[in-house]
Amino acid sequence: MGFGIEGSARIGGRVLFRDIALPLAPGWTCLLGASGAGKSTILRLVAGLPTGAEFEGQVRAPRRIAWMAQRDLLQERSSLLGNVLLGRRLSGARADAARARELLALVGLEGQEARRPASLSGGQRQRVALARALMEEAPLALLDEPFSALDAGTRRRMQDLALERLSGAAVLMVTHDPMEALRMGNRVWLLEGGTLSPVALPPGPVPRPLPALAAEAERLMARLAA
Amino acid sequence: MRAVLAGIALLALWQAVVSLTAVPPFILPGPVAVLQAMGTNRGMLAQNAATTAAEIGLGLGLGVLTGLAAGLATALSDRLGQILRPLLVISQALPVFALAPILTLWLGYGMGSKVAVVVLITFFPVASALHDGLRATPEAALDLARLARAPRWRELMWLRLPHALPHLAAALRIAAVYAPIGAVIGEWVGSSAGLGHLMLLANARMKTDLMFAALAVLAAMTLCLRAATDAGLRRAGL
């Protein structure tokens, strides 16, 4: 599975990034960078979504992609079941309600498929968004800071749930939180000044224990703050 | 309950003014006189109300249907939108009051011209609201359709239409109140039946009590239509 993106991009004549090469192998790849560094543009380019940038290069991505955005993108007029099935319905595939119920149970919302999103908490809403992404059964999942708006405890639970459930696929998660990237990434890349560089990681399986990450996180935080 | 009490108080005040000032009944009849006129003329009132109701129903149905079609067309096809949008705006810049005589000239004194007026004033709010509603879907939600490579009609059905429904509901509530106005305007310009026709006739013959009775029936019809629309939309969760 050789997904990835290579190339350069400009926005309104300004170079956003130049000659980057980001391979996406199975497992979690975290893309770290400050706001406006171009992380989300890279993610959208991989997804084949419109960006404001002129891109030169090539993208290797599968046809089916699971997507989690910063906002949960839940449709308020649909039930949770309808929301999980939304991607399937949009792509014209068979709406497998039994599978959708299974996935809702898998993210901890068993038997709640008839509820409306408005009655859910922020964490529960992202759980539904995760179930909707899982419904795609895609070889590639693209995550755009999906946990940044959650409180600390909920964020930790969602991170671990996503790690567990998306274990088979190649996952690219964009984040501005060094701790999150170091804890969850099998590979971590730093996008800075238009270039992409790998971040050295402590050994061990993900999720990694936080104490081992403190020094590296501190160093990355200083670079992001600069 | 409070609205009923307020209504009764208002009627009592009206009757008191009429009784105390002894204003001639052809200027201002009291509610009792209006009620009596309603009783003695109930056959005529019912007949004319039926005509007006048919005009409202037909006009509203056609207006909403053409409005939905125009809203869908302008939102779905950019080229159609470029052609239709200016026409829509121009159609609203022309006052219906000025158009009604021409419509009567073309379509005659019968129901056709009244239905046309109702269509003219109900179709625009519906078309406009649907157009705006379909365009109001957040870009981030449309990303899901792009990722699924959804054709336009599927994007419409699963994303844009649900987002447009509240806009559309607001327009339908407005259209339900506008429709009776359109029918009466049409009848005033030239007609042989309908509550508007009856009002003109009663006014010319100084039968002010009958005019008020016709007005009351029209108001009741409008309120019922509005309440029915509201109830239907509420049941649909809008």
CSV table of C-alpha atoms in Angstrom, one decimal:
chain,number,residue,atom,x,y,z
A,1,MET,CA,0.0,0.0,0.0
A,2,GLY,CA,2.0,2.9,-1.2
A,3,PHE,CA,-0.1,6.0,-0.6
A,4,GLY,CA,1.4,9.4,-0.2
A,5,ILE,CA,1.9,12.9,-1.6
A,6,GLU,CA,4.9,14.5,-3.3
A,7,GLY,CA,5.3,18.0,-4.7
A,8,SER,CA,5.1,21.7,-4.1
A,9,ALA,CA,2.3,24.1,-3.6
A,10,ARG,CA,1.8,27.9,-3.7
A,11,ILE,CA,-1.0,30.0,-2.5
A,12,GLY,CA,-1.5,33.4,-4.2
A,13,GLY,CA,2.2,33.3,-5.5
A,14,ARG,CA,3.6,32.5,-2.0
A,15,VAL,CA,5.3,29.2,-1.6
A,16,LEU,CA,3.3,27.1,0.9
A,17,PHE,CA,5.6,24.1,0.8
A,18,ARG,CA,8.4,22.9,-1.6
A,19,ASP,CA,9.4,19.4,-2.7
A,20,ILE,CA,7.9,17.6,0.2
A,21,ALA,CA,7.5,13.8,0.2
A,22,LEU,CA,5.1,12.3,2.6
A,23,PRO,CA,4.7,8.5,2.4
A,24,LEU,CA,1.6,7.0,4.0
A,25,ALA,CA,2.1,3.4,5.1
A,26,PRO,CA,-0.3,1.4,7.3
A,27,GLY,CA,-0.3,2.8,10.8
A,28,TRP,CA,-0.5,6.3,12.2
A,29,THR,CA,1.3,9.2,10.5
A,30,CYS,CA,1.0,12.4,12.3
A,31,LEU,CA,1.6,15.7,10.6
A,32,LEU,CA,2.6,18.5,13.0
A,33,GLY,CA,2.8,22.2,12.3
A,34,ALA,CA,1.8,25.6,13.4
A,35,SER,CA,-1.4,27.2,12.2
A,36,GLY,CA,-1.2,28.2,8.6
A,37,ALA,CA,1.8,26.0,7.9
A,38,GLY,CA,-0.2,24.2,5.2
A,39,LYS,CA,-1.0,20.9,7.1
A,40,SER,CA,-4.7,21.0,6.2
A,41,THR,CA,-3.8,21.8,2.6
A,42,ILE,CA,-1.7,18.7,2.4
A,43,LEU,CA,-4.6,16.7,3.9
A,44,ARG,CA,-7.1,18.1,1.4
A,45,LEU,CA,-4.7,17.5,-1.5
A,46,VAL,CA,-4.4,13.8,-0.5
A,47,ALA,CA,-8.2,13.6,-0.3
A,48,GLY,CA,-8.6,15.3,-3.7
A,49,LEU,CA,-10.7,18.1,-2.1
A,50,PRO,CA,-10.5,21.7,-3.4
A,51,THR,CA,-7.9,23.9,-1.9
A,52,GLY,CA,-6.9,27.5,-2.6
A,53,ALA,CA,-3.5,26.3,-3.5
A,54,GLU,CA,-1.8,25.6,-6.9
A,55,PHE,CA,-0.3,22.1,-6.5
A,56,GLU,CA,2.4,20.6,-8.6
A,57,GLY,CA,3.3,17.0,-7.9
A,58,GLN,CA,1.5,13.7,-7.5
A,59,VAL,CA,-0.9,12.1,-5.0
A,60,ARG,CA,-1.3,8.4,-4.5
A,61,ALA,CA,-4.6,7.7,-2.7
A,62,PRO,CA,-7.3,5.0,-2.9
A,63,ARG,CA,-10.7,5.7,-4.2
A,64,ARG,CA,-12.3,5.2,-0.8
A,65,ILE,CA,-11.2,7.5,2.0
A,66,ALA,CA,-12.4,7.8,5.5
A,67,TRP,CA,-12.6,11.4,6.7
A,68,MET,CA,-12.8,13.1,10.0
A,69,ALA,CA,-12.7,16.9,10.2
A,70,GLN,CA,-12.3,19.3,13.0
A,71,ARG,CA,-16.0,19.7,13.2
A,72,ASP,CA,-18.0,16.5,13.4
A,73,LEU,CA,-20.1,17.4,10.2
A,74,LEU,CA,-23.1,15.6,11.7
A,75,GLN,CA,-26.4,16.3,9.9
A,76,GLU,CA,-28.8,17.6,12.5
A,77,ARG,CA,-32.0,16.5,10.7
A,78,SER,CA,-30.8,12.9,10.5
A,79,SER,CA,-30.7,10.2,13.2
A,80,LEU,CA,-27.4,8.8,14.3
A,81,LEU,CA,-28.0,5.8,12.0
A,82,GLY,CA,-28.6,8.1,9.1
A,83,ASN,CA,-25.4,10.0,9.9
A,84,VAL,CA,-23.3,6.9,10.0
A,85,LEU,CA,-24.8,5.8,6.6
A,86,LEU,CA,-24.4,9.3,5.0
A,87,GLY,CA,-21.2,8.5,3.2
A,88,ARG,CA,-22.6,5.2,1.8
A,89,ARG,CA,-25.7,7.0,0.6
A,90,LEU,CA,-23.7,9.7,-1.0
A,91,SER,CA,-21.6,7.3,-2.9
A,92,GLY,CA,-24.7,5.2,-3.9
A,93,ALA,CA,-23.5,2.1,-2.1
A,94,ARG,CA,-25.9,-0.2,-0.3
A,95,ALA,CA,-26.9,1.4,3.0
A,96,ASP,CA,-26.1,-1.5,5.4
A,97,ALA,CA,-28.0,-0.5,8.5
A,98,ALA,CA,-27.0,-3.6,10.5
A,99,ARG,CA,-23.3,-2.7,10.0
A,100,ALA,CA,-24.0,0.9,10.9
A,101,ARG,CA,-25.6,-0.3,14.2
A,102,GLU,CA,-22.6,-2.5,14.9
A,103,LEU,CA,-20.2,0.4,14.4
A,104,LEU,CA,-22.3,2.7,16.7
A,105,ALA,CA,-22.1,0.0,19.3
A,106,LEU,CA,-18.3,-0.3,18.7
A,107,VAL,CA,-17.9,3.4,19.5
A,108,GLY,CA,-20.0,3.1,22.6
A,109,LEU,CA,-23.4,4.3,21.4
A,110,GLU,CA,-25.2,1.0,21.4
A,111,GLY,CA,-28.9,1.2,20.8
A,112,GLN,CA,-28.9,4.9,20.3
A,113,GLU,CA,-29.2,4.9,16.5
A,114,ALA,CA,-32.6,6.7,16.6
A,115,ARG,CA,-31.3,9.8,18.5
A,116,ARG,CA,-30.6,13.1,16.9
A,117,PRO,CA,-27.2,14.7,17.1
A,118,ALA,CA,-28.5,17.7,18.9
A,119,SER,CA,-29.0,15.6,22.1
A,120,LEU,CA,-25.4,14.5,22.1
A,121,SER,CA,-22.3,15.9,23.9
A,122,GLY,CA,-19.2,17.0,21.9
A,123,GLY,CA,-17.4,13.7,22.6
A,124,GLN,CA,-20.4,11.6,21.6
A,125,ARG,CA,-20.7,13.6,18.4
A,126,GLN,CA,-17.1,12.8,17.5
A,127,ARG,CA,-17.9,9.2,18.3
A,128,VAL,CA,-20.6,9.2,15.6
A,129,ALA,CA,-18.2,10.9,13.2
A,130,LEU,CA,-15.7,8.1,13.9
A,131,ALA,CA,-18.4,5.5,13.2
A,132,ARG,CA,-19.2,7.3,10.0
A,133,ALA,CA,-15.5,7.2,9.0
A,134,LEU,CA,-15.3,3.5,9.9
A,135,MET,CA,-18.3,2.8,7.7
A,136,GLU,CA,-16.2,3.6,4.7
A,137,GLU,CA,-14.0,0.6,5.4
A,138,ALA,CA,-11.3,2.6,3.6
A,139,PRO,CA,-7.6,1.7,3.3
A,140,LEU,CA,-6.8,5.4,4.0
A,141,ALA,CA,-8.2,7.6,6.8
A,142,LEU,CA,-7.6,11.3,6.9
A,143,LEU,CA,-8.0,13.2,10.2
A,144,ASP,CA,-8.0,17.0,10.5
A,145,GLU,CA,-7.5,17.7,14.2
A,146,PRO,CA,-10.6,15.8,15.0
A,147,PHE,CA,-10.0,15.9,18.8
A,148,SER,CA,-8.8,19.5,19.3
A,149,ALA,CA,-12.2,20.8,20.4
A,150,LEU,CA,-12.7,18.1,23.1
A,151,ASP,CA,-12.0,18.4,26.8
A,152,ALA,CA,-8.9,16.6,28.0
A,153,GLY,CA,-10.5,13.4,29.4
A,154,THR,CA,-12.8,13.0,26.4
A,155,ARG,CA,-10.0,13.7,24.0
A,156,ARG,CA,-7.9,10.9,25.6
A,157,ARG,CA,-10.7,8.4,25.3
A,158,MET,CA,-11.4,9.4,21.7
A,159,GLN,CA,-7.7,9.1,20.8
A,160,ASP,CA,-7.5,5.6,22.2
A,161,LEU,CA,-10.7,4.6,20.6
A,162,ALA,CA,-9.6,5.9,17.2
A,163,LEU,CA,-6.2,4.2,17.5
A,164,GLU,CA,-7.9,0.9,18.3
A,165,ARG,CA,-10.6,1.1,15.6
A,166,LEU,CA,-8.5,2.5,12.7
A,167,SER,CA,-5.6,0.1,13.4
A,168,GLY,CA,-5.7,-1.7,10.0
A,169,ALA,CA,-5.6,1.4,7.7
A,170,ALA,CA,-3.1,4.0,6.8
A,171,VAL,CA,-4.0,7.0,8.9
A,172,LEU,CA,-2.8,10.6,8.3
A,173,MET,CA,-3.7,12.9,11.2
A,174,VAL,CA,-3.0,16.6,11.1
A,175,THR,CA,-2.4,18.2,14.5
A,176,HIS,CA,-0.8,21.2,16.2
A,177,ASP,CA,-0.4,19.4,19.5
A,178,PRO,CA,3.1,17.8,19.8
A,179,MET,CA,2.0,15.6,22.7
A,180,GLU,CA,-0.8,14.1,20.6
A,181,ALA,CA,1.5,13.5,17.7
A,182,LEU,CA,4.3,11.9,19.8
A,183,ARG,CA,1.8,9.8,21.7
A,184,MET,CA,-0.1,8.4,18.7
A,185,GLY,CA,2.1,8.6,15.7
A,186,ASN,CA,4.0,5.5,14.3
A,187,ARG,CA,5.7,8.2,12.3
A,188,VAL,CA,5.7,12.0,13.0
A,189,TRP,CA,6.5,14.7,10.5
A,190,LEU,CA,7.0,18.4,11.2
A,191,LEU,CA,5.9,20.9,8.6
A,192,GLU,CA,7.9,24.1,9.1
A,193,GLY,CA,8.9,26.9,6.8
A,194,GLY,CA,7.5,25.0,3.8
A,195,THR,CA,9.7,21.9,4.3
A,196,LEU,CA,8.8,18.5,5.9
A,197,SER,CA,11.2,16.8,8.3
A,198,PRO,CA,10.8,13.6,10.3
A,199,VAL,CA,10.7,13.7,14.1
A,200,ALA,CA,12.8,11.2,16.0
A,201,LEU,CA,10.5,9.0,18.2
A,202,PRO,CA,11.1,7.1,21.4
A,203,PRO,CA,10.9,3.4,20.8
A,204,GLY,CA,7.8,1.4,21.8
A,205,PRO,CA,4.2,0.8,20.6
A,206,VAL,CA,1.6,3.5,20.4
A,207,PRO,CA,-0.1,5.0,22.5
A,208,ARG,CA,3.2,5.9,24.1
A,209,PRO,CA,3.4,6.8,27.8
A,210,LEU,CA,3.6,10.6,28.3
A,211,PRO,CA,6.7,10.8,30.6
A,212,ALA,CA,9.0,9.5,27.8
A,213,LEU,CA,7.7,12.2,25.5
A,214,ALA,CA,8.1,15.3,27.7
A,215,ALA,CA,11.6,16.4,26.5
A,216,GLU,CA,10.8,15.9,22.8
A,217,ALA,CA,7.4,17.6,23.1
A,218,GLU,CA,9.1,20.6,24.8
A,219,ARG,CA,11.6,20.9,22.0
A,220,LEU,CA,8.8,20.7,19.3
A,221,MET,CA,6.6,23.1,21.2
A,222,ALA,CA,9.5,25.7,21.2
A,223,ARG,CA,9.9,25.3,17.4
A,224,LEU,CA,6.2,25.7,16.8
A,225,ALA,CA,6.0,28.7,19.1
A,226,ALA,CA,9.0,30.4,17.3
B,1,MET,CA,-57.0,31.3,26.2
B,2,ARG,CA,-55.6,34.8,26.7
B,3,ALA,CA,-56.0,35.5,23.0
B,4,VAL,CA,-59.7,34.5,23.2
B,5,LEU,CA,-60.2,36.8,26.2
B,6,ALA,CA,-58.4,39.7,24.4
B,7,GLY,CA,-60.7,39.1,21.4
B,8,ILE,CA,-63.8,39.2,23.5
B,9,ALA,CA,-62.7,42.4,25.2
B,10,LEU,CA,-62.0,44.0,21.9
B,11,LEU,CA,-65.4,43.0,20.5
B,12,ALA,CA,-67.1,44.4,23.7
B,13,LEU,CA,-65.2,47.7,23.3
B,14,TRP,CA,-66.2,47.9,19.6
B,15,GLN,CA,-69.9,47.3,20.6
B,16,ALA,CA,-69.6,49.9,23.4
B,17,VAL,CA,-68.2,52.5,21.0
B,18,VAL,CA,-71.0,51.9,18.5
B,19,SER,CA,-73.7,52.0,21.1
B,20,LEU,CA,-72.4,55.0,23.0
B,21,THR,CA,-71.5,57.2,20.1
B,22,ALA,CA,-74.6,56.2,18.0
B,23,VAL,CA,-72.4,56.3,14.8
B,24,PRO,CA,-74.5,55.4,11.8
B,25,PRO,CA,-74.4,51.7,10.9
B,26,PHE,CA,-73.3,52.4,7.3
B,27,ILE,CA,-70.1,54.0,8.7
B,28,LEU,CA,-69.4,51.4,11.5
B,29,PRO,CA,-71.7,48.6,12.3
B,30,GLY,CA,-71.3,46.9,15.6
B,31,PRO,CA,-70.2,43.3,16.0
B,32,VAL,CA,-73.8,42.2,16.8
B,33,ALA,CA,-75.0,43.7,13.5
B,34,VAL,CA,-72.1,42.1,11.6
B,35,LEU,CA,-73.0,38.7,13.2
B,36,GLN,CA,-76.6,39.2,12.1
B,37,ALA,CA,-75.5,40.1,8.6
B,38,MET,CA,-73.4,36.9,8.6
B,39,GLY,CA,-76.5,34.9,9.6
B,40,THR,CA,-78.9,36.3,7.1
B,41,ASN,CA,-76.4,36.1,4.2
B,42,ARG,CA,-74.7,32.8,5.2
B,43,GLY,CA,-75.6,31.2,1.9
B,44,MET,CA,-74.1,34.0,-0.2
B,45,LEU,CA,-71.1,34.2,2.1
B,46,ALA,CA,-70.4,30.5,1.9
B,47,GLN,CA,-70.7,30.4,-1.9
B,48,ASN,CA,-68.3,33.3,-2.4
B,49,ALA,CA,-66.0,32.0,0.2
B,50,ALA,CA,-65.8,28.7,-1.7
B,51,THR,CA,-64.8,30.5,-4.8
B,52,THR,CA,-62.1,32.5,-3.0
B,53,ALA,CA,-60.9,29.3,-1.2
B,54,ALA,CA,-60.6,27.5,-4.6
B,55,GLU,CA,-58.6,30.4,-6.0
B,56,ILE,CA,-56.3,30.4,-3.0
B,57,GLY,CA,-55.9,26.6,-3.0
B,58,LEU,CA,-55.1,26.4,-6.7
B,59,GLY,CA,-52.9,29.5,-6.7
B,60,LEU,CA,-51.0,28.4,-3.6
B,61,GLY,CA,-50.5,24.9,-5.0
B,62,LEU,CA,-49.3,26.1,-8.4
B,63,GLY,CA,-47.2,28.9,-6.8
B,64,VAL,CA,-45.4,26.5,-4.4
B,65,LEU,CA,-44.8,23.9,-7.2
B,66,THR,CA,-43.4,26.5,-9.7
B,67,GLY,CA,-41.4,28.1,-6.8
B,68,LEU,CA,-39.9,24.7,-5.9
B,69,ALA,CA,-39.0,24.0,-9.5
B,70,ALA,CA,-37.5,27.5,-10.0
B,71,GLY,CA,-35.5,27.2,-6.8
B,72,LEU,CA,-34.2,23.8,-7.6
B,73,ALA,CA,-33.3,24.8,-11.2
B,74,THR,CA,-31.4,28.0,-10.2
B,75,ALA,CA,-29.5,26.2,-7.4
B,76,LEU,CA,-28.7,23.1,-9.6
B,77,SER,CA,-27.6,24.8,-12.8
B,78,ASP,CA,-25.4,27.8,-12.7
B,79,ARG,CA,-26.4,28.7,-16.3
B,80,LEU,CA,-30.1,28.4,-15.6
B,81,GLY,CA,-29.6,30.4,-12.5
B,82,GLN,CA,-28.0,33.2,-14.4
B,83,ILE,CA,-30.9,33.4,-16.8
B,84,LEU,CA,-33.7,32.9,-14.2
B,85,ARG,CA,-32.5,35.0,-11.3
B,86,PRO,CA,-32.8,38.4,-13.0
B,87,LEU,CA,-36.3,37.3,-14.3
B,88,LEU,CA,-37.3,36.4,-10.8
B,89,VAL,CA,-36.2,39.7,-9.4
B,90,ILE,CA,-37.9,41.6,-12.1
B,91,SER,CA,-41.1,39.7,-11.6
B,92,GLN,CA,-41.0,41.0,-8.0
B,93,ALA,CA,-40.2,44.5,-8.9
B,94,LEU,CA,-43.5,44.8,-10.7
B,95,PRO,CA,-46.2,45.5,-8.2
B,96,VAL,CA,-49.0,42.8,-8.3
B,97,PHE,CA,-51.6,45.6,-8.0
B,98,ALA,CA,-50.4,47.0,-11.3
B,99,LEU,CA,-50.3,43.5,-12.9
B,100,ALA,CA,-53.7,42.4,-11.8
B,101,PRO,CA,-55.7,44.5,-14.4
B,102,ILE,CA,-53.5,43.1,-17.2
B,103,LEU,CA,-54.0,39.6,-15.9
B,104,THR,CA,-57.8,40.2,-15.8
B,105,LEU,CA,-57.6,41.5,-19.4
B,106,TRP,CA,-55.7,38.4,-20.6
B,107,LEU,CA,-57.4,35.7,-18.5
B,108,GLY,CA,-60.8,37.1,-18.1
B,109,TYR,CA,-63.1,37.7,-15.1
B,110,GLY,CA,-63.1,34.1,-14.1
B,111,MET,CA,-60.9,32.2,-11.7
B,112,GLY,CA,-57.8,32.1,-14.0
B,113,SER,CA,-56.7,35.7,-13.4
B,114,LYS,CA,-57.0,35.4,-9.6
B,115,VAL,CA,-55.1,32.1,-9.5
B,116,ALA,CA,-52.4,33.9,-11.6
B,117,VAL,CA,-52.1,36.7,-9.0
B,118,VAL,CA,-51.8,34.2,-6.2
B,119,VAL,CA,-49.2,32.3,-8.1
B,120,LEU,CA,-47.3,35.5,-8.7
B,121,ILE,CA,-47.0,36.5,-5.1
B,122,THR,CA,-46.5,33.0,-3.6
B,123,PHE,CA,-44.0,31.6,-6.0
B,124,PHE,CA,-41.2,34.1,-5.4
B,125,PRO,CA,-40.7,33.6,-1.6
B,126,VAL,CA,-40.7,29.8,-2.2
B,127,ALA,CA,-38.2,30.0,-5.1
B,128,SER,CA,-36.0,32.4,-3.3
B,129,ALA,CA,-35.9,30.5,0.0
B,130,LEU,CA,-35.2,27.2,-1.7
B,131,HIS,CA,-32.4,28.7,-3.8
B,132,ASP,CA,-30.8,30.4,-0.8
B,133,GLY,CA,-31.3,27.3,1.4
B,134,LEU,CA,-29.7,24.9,-1.1
B,135,ARG,CA,-26.8,27.3,-1.3
B,136,ALA,CA,-26.5,27.6,2.5
B,137,THR,CA,-25.1,24.1,3.0
B,138,PRO,CA,-21.7,24.4,4.8
B,139,GLU,CA,-18.7,23.7,2.6
B,140,ALA,CA,-17.3,21.3,5.1
B,141,ALA,CA,-20.4,19.2,4.8
B,142,LEU,CA,-20.1,19.2,1.0
B,143,ASP,CA,-16.6,17.8,1.4
B,144,LEU,CA,-18.3,14.5,2.4
B,145,ALA,CA,-20.2,14.5,-1.0
B,146,ARG,CA,-16.9,15.2,-2.8
B,147,LEU,CA,-15.1,12.4,-1.0
B,148,ALA,CA,-18.0,10.0,-2.0
B,149,ARG,CA,-17.8,11.3,-5.6
B,150,ALA,CA,-21.6,11.9,-5.2
B,151,PRO,CA,-23.4,13.1,-8.3
B,152,ARG,CA,-25.2,16.4,-7.9
B,153,TRP,CA,-28.7,14.9,-7.3
B,154,ARG,CA,-27.4,12.7,-4.4
B,155,GLU,CA,-25.6,15.6,-2.8
B,156,LEU,CA,-28.9,17.5,-3.2
B,157,MET,CA,-31.0,14.8,-1.6
B,158,TRP,CA,-28.8,13.9,1.4
B,159,LEU,CA,-27.0,17.2,2.2
B,160,ARG,CA,-28.4,20.3,0.5
B,161,LEU,CA,-32.1,19.6,0.8
B,162,PRO,CA,-32.1,18.8,4.6
B,163,HIS,CA,-30.2,22.1,5.1
B,164,ALA,CA,-32.7,24.0,3.0
B,165,LEU,CA,-35.8,22.7,4.7
B,166,PRO,CA,-36.0,25.3,7.5
B,167,HIS,CA,-35.6,28.1,4.9
B,168,LEU,CA,-38.4,26.5,2.9
B,169,ALA,CA,-40.7,26.1,5.9
B,170,ALA,CA,-40.4,29.8,6.6
B,171,ALA,CA,-41.3,30.6,3.0
B,172,LEU,CA,-44.3,28.3,3.1
B,173,ARG,CA,-45.6,30.1,6.2
B,174,ILE,CA,-45.3,33.4,4.4
B,175,ALA,CA,-46.9,32.1,1.2
B,176,ALA,CA,-49.9,30.8,3.2
B,177,VAL,CA,-50.6,34.3,4.5
B,178,TYR,CA,-49.9,36.0,1.1
B,179,ALA,CA,-52.1,33.8,-0.9
B,180,PRO,CA,-55.5,35.1,0.3
B,181,ILE,CA,-54.2,38.7,-0.2
B,182,GLY,CA,-53.5,37.8,-3.8
B,183,ALA,CA,-56.9,36.3,-4.4
B,184,VAL,CA,-58.7,39.3,-3.0
B,185,ILE,CA,-56.6,41.7,-5.1
B,186,GLY,CA,-57.5,39.7,-8.1
B,187,GLU,CA,-61.2,39.9,-7.2
B,188,TRP,CA,-61.1,43.6,-6.6
B,189,VAL,CA,-59.7,44.3,-10.0
B,190,GLY,CA,-62.5,42.5,-11.8
B,191,SER,CA,-64.6,39.4,-10.9
B,192,SER,CA,-68.1,38.0,-10.8
B,193,ALA,CA,-67.7,35.9,-7.6
B,194,GLY,CA,-65.6,35.6,-4.4
B,195,LEU,CA,-65.3,37.4,-1.1
B,196,GLY,CA,-63.4,40.3,-2.6
B,197,HIS,CA,-66.2,40.7,-5.2
B,198,LEU,CA,-68.8,40.5,-2.4
B,199,MET,CA,-67.0,43.2,-0.4
B,200,LEU,CA,-66.9,45.6,-3.3
B,201,LEU,CA,-70.6,45.0,-4.0
B,202,ALA,CA,-71.6,45.5,-0.3
B,203,ASN,CA,-69.5,48.6,-0.1
B,204,ALA,CA,-71.2,50.1,-3.2
B,205,ARG,CA,-74.6,49.4,-1.7
B,206,MET,CA,-73.6,50.8,1.7
B,207,LYS,CA,-74.1,47.4,3.2
B,208,THR,CA,-71.2,47.9,5.6
B,209,ASP,CA,-72.3,45.1,7.9
B,210,LEU,CA,-72.1,42.6,5.0
B,211,MET,CA,-68.7,44.0,4.1
B,212,PHE,CA,-67.5,43.4,7.6
B,213,ALA,CA,-69.0,39.9,7.6
B,214,ALA,CA,-67.1,39.1,4.4
B,215,LEU,CA,-63.9,40.5,5.8
B,216,ALA,CA,-64.4,38.4,9.0
B,217,VAL,CA,-64.9,35.2,6.9
B,218,LEU,CA,-61.7,36.1,4.8
B,219,ALA,CA,-59.7,36.7,8.0
B,220,ALA,CA,-60.9,33.4,9.5
B,221,MET,CA,-59.9,31.6,6.2
B,222,THR,CA,-56.5,33.1,6.3
B,223,LEU,CA,-55.9,32.2,9.9
B,224,CYS,CA,-57.1,28.6,9.3
B,225,LEU,CA,-54.8,28.3,6.3
B,226,ARG,CA,-51.9,29.7,8.3
B,227,ALA,CA,-52.6,27.4,11.3
B,228,ALA,CA,-52.9,24.3,9.0
B,229,THR,CA,-49.6,25.1,7.3
B,230,ASP,CA,-48.0,25.6,10.6
B,231,ALA,CA,-49.4,22.4,12.0
B,232,GLY,CA,-48.3,20.4,8.9
B,233,LEU,CA,-44.8,21.9,9.1
B,234,ARG,CA,-44.5,21.3,12.8
B,235,ARG,CA,-45.5,17.7,12.3
B,236,ALA,CA,-42.6,17.4,9.8
B,237,GLY,CA,-40.4,18.8,12.5
B,238,LEU,CA,-39.9,22.2,11.0
